[in-house]
Amino acid sequence: MSASLETGDLAAQMQELHREIISNSPIYKFLLQDVGSRSPLDLASLHPIWDILGLTIGLLSLPSSQLMIHSVSPGIVIAHLPLTGNLLNGRKVLHGSVSATIIDWIGGIVIASTGSANRGVSVDIHVTYSGAAKEGDLLIIEGKSRKVGRNLAFIGVEIRARKAGSDGEEKIVVSGSHTKYVG
């Protein structure tokens, strides 16, 4: 009986630690805030293509002044996002969960850019972290359709970082793939 009590105590301690970590993390505060308190994002104001596609972002609720759609063509979408403090981890670099959320988000946008009415549901998201982006960097998010079939869509994503105010070198910080069921 004492072993299960100790296990219960450990579980309670882990739960409390988890609460402390979340309550002190800006990214978790941002991602886990009450959905009802978020204002909807009007993508139509960002790029005329949104009027045609009728897209919304959903979970990634950023002020429209931050997320900028740079270009959209069938199967390719490029967006820019200045990296702000609420998107960083404890080491003050781009948080991994934000990267995964961006890959999820742009996957649906890329599928919609092909003319598909169904943006689908995620089957697999793969993320490879190969560098760090810091506050103030500009994230260049590029999603490309590898194939949009009858049942599955395959999207490749690259997130690059460019130093603030620079027109120079971009470094790949995250690459990923997103598979969605669209049938």
mmCIF file with all atom_site columns, C-alpha atoms in Angstrom:
data_model
loop_
_atom_site.group_PDB
_atom_site.id
_atom_site.type_symbol
_atom_site.label_atom_id
_atom_site.label_alt_id
_atom_site.label_comp_id
_atom_site.label_asym_id
_atom_site.label_entity_id
_atom_site.label_seq_id
_atom_site.pdbx_PDB_ins_code
_atom_site.Cartn_x
_atom_site.Cartn_y
_atom_site.Cartn_z
_atom_site.occupancy
_atom_site.B_iso_or_equiv
_atom_site.pdbx_formal_charge
_atom_site.auth_seq_id
_atom_site.auth_comp_id
_atom_site.auth_asym_id
_atom_site.auth_atom_id
_atom_site.pdbx_PDB_model_num
ATOM 1   C CA . MET A 1 1   ? 0.000   0.000  0.000   1.00 0.00 ? 1   MET A CA 1
ATOM 2   C CA . SER A 1 2   ? 2.845   2.419  0.763   1.00 0.00 ? 2   SER A CA 1
ATOM 3   C CA . ALA A 1 3   ? 4.310   1.901  -2.748  1.00 0.00 ? 3   ALA A CA 1
ATOM 4   C CA . SER A 1 4   ? 1.096   3.122  -4.385  1.00 0.00 ? 4   SER A CA 1
ATOM 5   C CA . LEU A 1 5   ? 0.941   6.043  -1.941  1.00 0.00 ? 5   LEU A CA 1
ATOM 6   C CA . GLU A 1 6   ? 4.513   6.999  -2.880  1.00 0.00 ? 6   GLU A CA 1
ATOM 7   C CA . THR A 1 7   ? 3.631   6.673  -6.560  1.00 0.00 ? 7   THR A CA 1
ATOM 8   C CA . GLY A 1 8   ? 0.596   8.893  -5.991  1.00 0.00 ? 8   GLY A CA 1
ATOM 9   C CA . ASP A 1 9   ? 2.765   11.450 -4.177  1.00 0.00 ? 9   ASP A CA 1
ATOM 10  C CA . LEU A 1 10  ? 5.278   11.394 -7.039  1.00 0.00 ? 10  LEU A CA 1
ATOM 11  C CA . ALA A 1 11  ? 2.497   11.902 -9.572  1.00 0.00 ? 11  ALA A CA 1
ATOM 12  C CA . ALA A 1 12  ? 1.172   14.847 -7.558  1.00 0.00 ? 12  ALA A CA 1
ATOM 13  C CA . GLN A 1 13  ? 4.663   16.347 -7.331  1.00 0.00 ? 13  GLN A CA 1
ATOM 14  C CA . MET A 1 14  ? 5.183   15.946 -11.084 1.00 0.00 ? 14  MET A CA 1
ATOM 15  C CA . GLN A 1 15  ? 1.806   17.571 -11.751 1.00 0.00 ? 15  GLN A CA 1
ATOM 16  C CA . GLU A 1 16  ? 2.742   20.529 -9.528  1.00 0.00 ? 16  GLU A CA 1
ATOM 17  C CA . LEU A 1 17  ? 6.128   20.869 -11.257 1.00 0.00 ? 17  LEU A CA 1
ATOM 18  C CA . HIS A 1 18  ? 4.367   20.787 -14.622 1.00 0.00 ? 18  HIS A CA 1
ATOM 19  C CA . ARG A 1 19  ? 2.021   23.599 -13.472 1.00 0.00 ? 19  ARG A CA 1
ATOM 20  C CA . GLU A 1 20  ? 4.992   25.681 -12.306 1.00 0.00 ? 20  GLU A CA 1
ATOM 21  C CA . ILE A 1 21  ? 6.823   25.227 -15.598 1.00 0.00 ? 21  ILE A CA 1
ATOM 22  C CA . ILE A 1 22  ? 3.757   26.182 -17.622 1.00 0.00 ? 22  ILE A CA 1
ATOM 23  C CA . SER A 1 23  ? 2.918   29.175 -15.444 1.00 0.00 ? 23  SER A CA 1
ATOM 24  C CA . ASN A 1 24  ? 6.463   30.559 -15.868 1.00 0.00 ? 24  ASN A CA 1
ATOM 25  C CA . SER A 1 25  ? 6.816   29.947 -19.617 1.00 0.00 ? 25  SER A CA 1
ATOM 26  C CA . PRO A 1 26  ? 5.748   32.759 -21.963 1.00 0.00 ? 26  PRO A CA 1
ATOM 27  C CA . ILE A 1 27  ? 5.176   30.351 -24.861 1.00 0.00 ? 27  ILE A CA 1
ATOM 28  C CA . TYR A 1 28  ? 2.927   28.050 -22.858 1.00 0.00 ? 28  TYR A CA 1
ATOM 29  C CA . LYS A 1 29  ? 0.974   31.035 -21.568 1.00 0.00 ? 29  LYS A CA 1
ATOM 30  C CA . PHE A 1 30  ? 0.532   32.119 -25.179 1.00 0.00 ? 30  PHE A CA 1
ATOM 31  C CA . LEU A 1 31  ? -0.361  28.696 -26.592 1.00 0.00 ? 31  LEU A CA 1
ATOM 32  C CA . LEU A 1 32  ? -2.591  27.616 -23.702 1.00 0.00 ? 32  LEU A CA 1
ATOM 33  C CA . GLN A 1 33  ? -4.531  30.820 -23.140 1.00 0.00 ? 33  GLN A CA 1
ATOM 34  C CA . ASP A 1 34  ? -8.310  30.563 -23.136 1.00 0.00 ? 34  ASP A CA 1
ATOM 35  C CA . VAL A 1 35  ? -9.405  30.254 -26.766 1.00 0.00 ? 35  VAL A CA 1
ATOM 36  C CA . GLY A 1 36  ? -12.411 32.479 -26.027 1.00 0.00 ? 36  GLY A CA 1
ATOM 37  C CA . SER A 1 37  ? -10.091 35.341 -25.091 1.00 0.00 ? 37  SER A CA 1
ATOM 38  C CA . ARG A 1 38  ? -8.358  35.325 -28.465 1.00 0.00 ? 38  ARG A CA 1
ATOM 39  C CA . SER A 1 39  ? -9.490  37.704 -31.131 1.00 0.00 ? 39  SER A CA 1
ATOM 40  C CA . PRO A 1 40  ? -9.993  36.166 -34.571 1.00 0.00 ? 40  PRO A CA 1
ATOM 41  C CA . LEU A 1 41  ? -7.379  36.936 -37.181 1.00 0.00 ? 41  LEU A CA 1
ATOM 42  C CA . ASP A 1 42  ? -8.649  38.473 -40.399 1.00 0.00 ? 42  ASP A CA 1
ATOM 43  C CA . LEU A 1 43  ? -6.321  37.073 -43.034 1.00 0.00 ? 43  LEU A CA 1
ATOM 44  C CA . ALA A 1 44  ? -8.201  38.902 -45.785 1.00 0.00 ? 44  ALA A CA 1
ATOM 45  C CA . SER A 1 45  ? -6.448  42.058 -44.616 1.00 0.00 ? 45  SER A CA 1
ATOM 46  C CA . LEU A 1 46  ? -3.044  40.437 -45.133 1.00 0.00 ? 46  LEU A CA 1
ATOM 47  C CA . HIS A 1 47  ? -3.263  39.367 -48.750 1.00 0.00 ? 47  HIS A CA 1
ATOM 48  C CA . PRO A 1 48  ? -6.003  39.507 -51.422 1.00 0.00 ? 48  PRO A CA 1
ATOM 49  C CA . ILE A 1 49  ? -5.702  35.751 -51.996 1.00 0.00 ? 49  ILE A CA 1
ATOM 50  C CA . TRP A 1 50  ? -7.373  35.160 -48.624 1.00 0.00 ? 50  TRP A CA 1
ATOM 51  C CA . ASP A 1 51  ? -10.643 36.559 -49.988 1.00 0.00 ? 51  ASP A CA 1
ATOM 52  C CA . ILE A 1 52  ? -10.596 33.786 -52.570 1.00 0.00 ? 52  ILE A CA 1
ATOM 53  C CA . LEU A 1 53  ? -9.381  30.999 -50.291 1.00 0.00 ? 53  LEU A CA 1
ATOM 54  C CA . GLY A 1 54  ? -11.366 31.995 -47.184 1.00 0.00 ? 54  GLY A CA 1
ATOM 55  C CA . LEU A 1 55  ? -8.640  30.883 -44.774 1.00 0.00 ? 55  LEU A CA 1
ATOM 56  C CA . THR A 1 56  ? -8.278  31.316 -41.033 1.00 0.00 ? 56  THR A CA 1
ATOM 57  C CA . ILE A 1 57  ? -5.336  30.537 -38.798 1.00 0.00 ? 57  ILE A CA 1
ATOM 58  C CA . GLY A 1 58  ? -7.076  29.037 -35.768 1.00 0.00 ? 58  GLY A CA 1
ATOM 59  C CA . LEU A 1 59  ? -4.629  28.133 -33.006 1.00 0.00 ? 59  LEU A CA 1
ATOM 60  C CA . LEU A 1 60  ? -1.818  30.457 -33.982 1.00 0.00 ? 60  LEU A CA 1
ATOM 61  C CA . SER A 1 61  ? -3.560  33.721 -33.104 1.00 0.00 ? 61  SER A CA 1
ATOM 62  C CA . LEU A 1 62  ? -1.082  36.457 -33.867 1.00 0.00 ? 62  LEU A CA 1
ATOM 63  C CA . PRO A 1 63  ? -1.839  40.128 -34.432 1.00 0.00 ? 63  PRO A CA 1
ATOM 64  C CA . SER A 1 64  ? -2.322  40.681 -38.153 1.00 0.00 ? 64  SER A CA 1
ATOM 65  C CA . SER A 1 65  ? 0.514   43.197 -38.103 1.00 0.00 ? 65  SER A CA 1
ATOM 66  C CA . GLN A 1 66  ? 2.975   40.402 -37.214 1.00 0.00 ? 66  GLN A CA 1
ATOM 67  C CA . LEU A 1 67  ? 2.206   37.600 -39.670 1.00 0.00 ? 67  LEU A CA 1
ATOM 68  C CA . MET A 1 68  ? 2.743   38.724 -43.245 1.00 0.00 ? 68  MET A CA 1
ATOM 69  C CA . ILE A 1 69  ? 2.032   36.596 -46.284 1.00 0.00 ? 69  ILE A CA 1
ATOM 70  C CA . HIS A 1 70  ? 4.873   37.408 -48.658 1.00 0.00 ? 70  HIS A CA 1
ATOM 71  C CA . SER A 1 71  ? 3.708   35.355 -51.646 1.00 0.00 ? 71  SER A CA 1
ATOM 72  C CA . VAL A 1 72  ? 1.146   32.742 -52.622 1.00 0.00 ? 72  VAL A CA 1
ATOM 73  C CA . SER A 1 73  ? 1.078   30.651 -55.765 1.00 0.00 ? 73  SER A CA 1
ATOM 74  C CA . PRO A 1 74  ? -0.479  27.238 -56.388 1.00 0.00 ? 74  PRO A CA 1
ATOM 75  C CA . GLY A 1 75  ? 1.325   24.854 -54.053 1.00 0.00 ? 75  GLY A CA 1
ATOM 76  C CA . ILE A 1 76  ? 3.780   27.393 -52.601 1.00 0.00 ? 76  ILE A CA 1
ATOM 77  C CA . VAL A 1 77  ? 3.238   29.833 -49.736 1.00 0.00 ? 77  VAL A CA 1
ATOM 78  C CA . ILE A 1 78  ? 5.856   32.103 -48.180 1.00 0.00 ? 78  ILE A CA 1
ATOM 79  C CA . ALA A 1 79  ? 5.097   33.986 -44.972 1.00 0.00 ? 79  ALA A CA 1
ATOM 80  C CA . HIS A 1 80  ? 7.163   36.271 -42.750 1.00 0.00 ? 80  HIS A CA 1
ATOM 81  C CA . LEU A 1 81  ? 6.932   36.452 -38.971 1.00 0.00 ? 81  LEU A CA 1
ATOM 82  C CA . PRO A 1 82  ? 9.056   38.694 -36.732 1.00 0.00 ? 82  PRO A CA 1
ATOM 83  C CA . LEU A 1 83  ? 10.187  36.594 -33.773 1.00 0.00 ? 83  LEU A CA 1
ATOM 84  C CA . THR A 1 84  ? 8.810   38.111 -30.571 1.00 0.00 ? 84  THR A CA 1
ATOM 85  C CA . GLY A 1 85  ? 9.342   37.207 -26.926 1.00 0.00 ? 85  GLY A CA 1
ATOM 86  C CA . ASN A 1 86  ? 6.123   35.208 -26.574 1.00 0.00 ? 86  ASN A CA 1
ATOM 87  C CA . LEU A 1 87  ? 7.401   32.699 -29.159 1.00 0.00 ? 87  LEU A CA 1
ATOM 88  C CA . LEU A 1 88  ? 10.644  31.873 -27.331 1.00 0.00 ? 88  LEU A CA 1
ATOM 89  C CA . ASN A 1 89  ? 11.633  29.063 -24.983 1.00 0.00 ? 89  ASN A CA 1
ATOM 90  C CA . GLY A 1 90  ? 13.560  29.394 -21.721 1.00 0.00 ? 90  GLY A CA 1
ATOM 91  C CA . ARG A 1 91  ? 16.841  29.741 -23.631 1.00 0.00 ? 91  ARG A CA 1
ATOM 92  C CA . LYS A 1 92  ? 15.405  32.768 -25.479 1.00 0.00 ? 92  LYS A CA 1
ATOM 93  C CA . VAL A 1 93  ? 15.283  31.082 -28.901 1.00 0.00 ? 93  VAL A CA 1
ATOM 94  C CA . LEU A 1 94  ? 12.382  29.961 -31.100 1.00 0.00 ? 94  LEU A CA 1
ATOM 95  C CA . HIS A 1 95  ? 10.320  27.423 -29.143 1.00 0.00 ? 95  HIS A CA 1
ATOM 96  C CA . GLY A 1 96  ? 9.987   23.981 -30.718 1.00 0.00 ? 96  GLY A CA 1
ATOM 97  C CA . SER A 1 97  ? 6.226   23.872 -30.227 1.00 0.00 ? 97  SER A CA 1
ATOM 98  C CA . VAL A 1 98  ? 5.866   27.146 -32.127 1.00 0.00 ? 98  VAL A CA 1
ATOM 99  C CA . SER A 1 99  ? 7.846   25.634 -35.021 1.00 0.00 ? 99  SER A CA 1
ATOM 100 C CA . ALA A 1 100 ? 5.582   22.578 -35.069 1.00 0.00 ? 100 ALA A CA 1
ATOM 101 C CA . THR A 1 101 ? 2.487   24.793 -34.932 1.00 0.00 ? 101 THR A CA 1
ATOM 102 C CA . ILE A 1 102 ? 3.774   26.864 -37.851 1.00 0.00 ? 102 ILE A CA 1
ATOM 103 C CA . ILE A 1 103 ? 4.392   23.686 -39.888 1.00 0.00 ? 103 ILE A CA 1
ATOM 104 C CA . ASP A 1 104 ? 0.862   22.509 -39.102 1.00 0.00 ? 104 ASP A CA 1
ATOM 105 C CA . TRP A 1 105 ? -0.606  25.898 -39.995 1.00 0.00 ? 105 TRP A CA 1
ATOM 106 C CA . ILE A 1 106 ? 1.210   26.422 -43.290 1.00 0.00 ? 106 ILE A CA 1
ATOM 107 C CA . GLY A 1 107 ? 0.448   22.844 -44.411 1.00 0.00 ? 107 GLY A CA 1
ATOM 108 C CA . GLY A 1 108 ? -3.260  23.660 -44.566 1.00 0.00 ? 108 GLY A CA 1
ATOM 109 C CA . ILE A 1 109 ? -2.588  26.980 -46.274 1.00 0.00 ? 109 ILE A CA 1
ATOM 110 C CA . VAL A 1 110 ? -0.448  25.307 -48.963 1.00 0.00 ? 110 VAL A CA 1
ATOM 111 C CA . ILE A 1 111 ? -3.148  22.703 -49.638 1.00 0.00 ? 111 ILE A CA 1
ATOM 112 C CA . ALA A 1 112 ? -5.753  25.459 -49.966 1.00 0.00 ? 112 ALA A CA 1
ATOM 113 C CA . SER A 1 113 ? -3.484  27.312 -52.410 1.00 0.00 ? 113 SER A CA 1
ATOM 114 C CA . THR A 1 114 ? -3.737  24.335 -54.787 1.00 0.00 ? 114 THR A CA 1
ATOM 115 C CA . GLY A 1 115 ? -7.486  24.903 -55.073 1.00 0.00 ? 115 GLY A CA 1
ATOM 116 C CA . SER A 1 116 ? -8.470  21.999 -52.833 1.00 0.00 ? 116 SER A CA 1
ATOM 117 C CA . ALA A 1 117 ? -11.599 22.795 -50.829 1.00 0.00 ? 117 ALA A CA 1
ATOM 118 C CA . ASN A 1 118 ? -10.602 20.299 -48.126 1.00 0.00 ? 118 ASN A CA 1
ATOM 119 C CA . ARG A 1 119 ? -7.515  21.315 -46.139 1.00 0.00 ? 119 ARG A CA 1
ATOM 120 C CA . GLY A 1 120 ? -7.648  17.957 -44.363 1.00 0.00 ? 120 GLY A CA 1
ATOM 121 C CA . VAL A 1 121 ? -6.522  16.681 -40.992 1.00 0.00 ? 121 VAL A CA 1
ATOM 122 C CA . SER A 1 122 ? -2.967  15.975 -39.906 1.00 0.00 ? 122 SER A CA 1
ATOM 123 C CA . VAL A 1 123 ? -1.694  12.422 -40.212 1.00 0.00 ? 123 VAL A CA 1
ATOM 124 C CA . ASP A 1 124 ? 1.981   13.121 -39.546 1.00 0.00 ? 124 ASP A CA 1
ATOM 125 C CA . ILE A 1 125 ? 4.143   16.118 -38.751 1.00 0.00 ? 125 ILE A CA 1
ATOM 126 C CA . HIS A 1 126 ? 7.893   15.723 -38.726 1.00 0.00 ? 126 HIS A CA 1
ATOM 127 C CA . VAL A 1 127 ? 10.134  18.519 -37.432 1.00 0.00 ? 127 VAL A CA 1
ATOM 128 C CA . THR A 1 128 ? 13.926  18.771 -37.612 1.00 0.00 ? 128 THR A CA 1
ATOM 129 C CA . TYR A 1 129 ? 15.572  21.520 -35.575 1.00 0.00 ? 129 TYR A CA 1
ATOM 130 C CA . SER A 1 130 ? 18.883  22.532 -37.140 1.00 0.00 ? 130 SER A CA 1
ATOM 131 C CA . GLY A 1 131 ? 19.536  25.995 -35.730 1.00 0.00 ? 131 GLY A CA 1
ATOM 132 C CA . ALA A 1 132 ? 18.285  28.703 -33.418 1.00 0.00 ? 132 ALA A CA 1
ATOM 133 C CA . ALA A 1 133 ? 16.419  31.920 -34.126 1.00 0.00 ? 133 ALA A CA 1
ATOM 134 C CA . LYS A 1 134 ? 16.510  34.746 -31.600 1.00 0.00 ? 134 LYS A CA 1
ATOM 135 C CA . GLU A 1 135 ? 14.112  37.490 -30.639 1.00 0.00 ? 135 GLU A CA 1
ATOM 136 C CA . GLY A 1 136 ? 14.068  40.163 -33.318 1.00 0.00 ? 136 GLY A CA 1
ATOM 137 C CA . ASP A 1 137 ? 14.970  37.768 -36.141 1.00 0.00 ? 137 ASP A CA 1
ATOM 138 C CA . LEU A 1 138 ? 12.609  37.580 -39.094 1.00 0.00 ? 138 LEU A CA 1
ATOM 139 C CA . LEU A 1 139 ? 11.271  34.071 -39.730 1.00 0.00 ? 139 LEU A CA 1
ATOM 140 C CA . ILE A 1 140 ? 10.787  33.225 -43.388 1.00 0.00 ? 140 ILE A CA 1
ATOM 141 C CA . ILE A 1 141 ? 8.304   30.350 -43.572 1.00 0.00 ? 141 ILE A CA 1
ATOM 142 C CA . GLU A 1 142 ? 8.111   28.494 -46.881 1.00 0.00 ? 142 GLU A CA 1
ATOM 143 C CA . GLY A 1 143 ? 5.653   25.691 -47.515 1.00 0.00 ? 143 GLY A CA 1
ATOM 144 C CA . LYS A 1 144 ? 5.694   23.682 -50.752 1.00 0.00 ? 144 LYS A CA 1
ATOM 145 C CA . SER A 1 145 ? 3.309   21.028 -51.950 1.00 0.00 ? 145 SER A CA 1
ATOM 146 C CA . ARG A 1 146 ? 5.130   17.823 -52.791 1.00 0.00 ? 146 ARG A CA 1
ATOM 147 C CA . LYS A 1 147 ? 1.881   16.106 -53.801 1.00 0.00 ? 147 LYS A CA 1
ATOM 148 C CA . VAL A 1 148 ? -1.818  16.653 -53.197 1.00 0.00 ? 148 VAL A CA 1
ATOM 149 C CA . GLY A 1 149 ? -3.573  13.435 -54.056 1.00 0.00 ? 149 GLY A CA 1
ATOM 150 C CA . ARG A 1 150 ? -7.100  12.108 -53.690 1.00 0.00 ? 150 ARG A CA 1
ATOM 151 C CA . ASN A 1 151 ? -6.566  11.034 -50.067 1.00 0.00 ? 151 ASN A CA 1
ATOM 152 C CA . LEU A 1 152 ? -3.232  12.380 -48.862 1.00 0.00 ? 152 LEU A CA 1
ATOM 153 C CA . ALA A 1 153 ? -1.320  15.626 -49.223 1.00 0.00 ? 153 ALA A CA 1
ATOM 154 C CA . PHE A 1 154 ? 2.424   15.937 -48.612 1.00 0.00 ? 154 PHE A CA 1
ATOM 155 C CA . ILE A 1 155 ? 3.914   19.318 -47.737 1.00 0.00 ? 155 ILE A CA 1
ATOM 156 C CA . GLY A 1 156 ? 7.560   20.295 -47.214 1.00 0.00 ? 156 GLY A CA 1
ATOM 157 C CA . VAL A 1 157 ? 8.318   23.250 -44.942 1.00 0.00 ? 157 VAL A CA 1
ATOM 158 C CA . GLU A 1 158 ? 11.414  25.320 -44.261 1.00 0.00 ? 158 GLU A CA 1
ATOM 159 C CA . ILE A 1 159 ? 11.672  27.969 -41.564 1.00 0.00 ? 159 ILE A CA 1
ATOM 160 C CA . ARG A 1 160 ? 14.640  30.259 -42.092 1.00 0.00 ? 160 ARG A CA 1
ATOM 161 C CA . ALA A 1 161 ? 15.859  33.116 -39.884 1.00 0.00 ? 161 ALA A CA 1
ATOM 162 C CA . ARG A 1 162 ? 17.276  36.445 -40.980 1.00 0.00 ? 162 ARG A CA 1
ATOM 163 C CA . LYS A 1 163 ? 18.767  38.980 -38.568 1.00 0.00 ? 163 LYS A CA 1
ATOM 164 C CA . ALA A 1 164 ? 16.515  41.983 -37.944 1.00 0.00 ? 164 ALA A CA 1
ATOM 165 C CA . GLY A 1 165 ? 16.992  44.770 -40.465 1.00 0.00 ? 165 GLY A CA 1
ATOM 166 C CA . SER A 1 166 ? 19.217  42.632 -42.671 1.00 0.00 ? 166 SER A CA 1
ATOM 167 C CA . ASP A 1 167 ? 18.640  41.814 -46.315 1.00 0.00 ? 167 ASP A CA 1
ATOM 168 C CA . GLY A 1 168 ? 21.449  39.322 -46.074 1.00 0.00 ? 168 GLY A CA 1
ATOM 169 C CA . GLU A 1 169 ? 21.953  35.717 -45.261 1.00 0.00 ? 169 GLU A CA 1
ATOM 170 C CA . GLU A 1 170 ? 19.140  33.444 -44.139 1.00 0.00 ? 170 GLU A CA 1
ATOM 171 C CA . LYS A 1 171 ? 19.880  30.315 -42.151 1.00 0.00 ? 171 LYS A CA 1
ATOM 172 C CA . ILE A 1 172 ? 17.645  27.271 -41.967 1.00 0.00 ? 172 ILE A CA 1
ATOM 173 C CA . VAL A 1 173 ? 16.530  26.791 -38.370 1.00 0.00 ? 173 VAL A CA 1
ATOM 174 C CA . VAL A 1 174 ? 13.731  24.256 -38.873 1.00 0.00 ? 174 VAL A CA 1
ATOM 175 C CA . SER A 1 175 ? 12.707  21.927 -41.669 1.00 0.00 ? 175 SER A CA 1
ATOM 176 C CA . GLY A 1 176 ? 9.716   19.686 -41.648 1.00 0.00 ? 176 GLY A CA 1
ATOM 177 C CA . SER A 1 177 ? 7.142   17.676 -43.476 1.00 0.00 ? 177 SER A CA 1
ATOM 178 C CA . HIS A 1 178 ? 3.406   17.598 -43.010 1.00 0.00 ? 178 HIS A CA 1
ATOM 179 C CA . THR A 1 179 ? 1.149   14.817 -44.245 1.00 0.00 ? 179 THR A CA 1
ATOM 180 C CA . LYS A 1 180 ? -2.591  15.441 -44.213 1.00 0.00 ? 180 LYS A CA 1
ATOM 181 C CA . TYR A 1 181 ? -5.575  13.256 -44.995 1.00 0.00 ? 181 TYR A CA 1
ATOM 182 C CA . VAL A 1 182 ? -7.669  15.185 -47.512 1.00 0.00 ? 182 VAL A CA 1
ATOM 183 C CA . GLY A 1 183 ? -10.035 12.428 -48.760 1.00 0.00 ? 183 GLY A CA 1
#
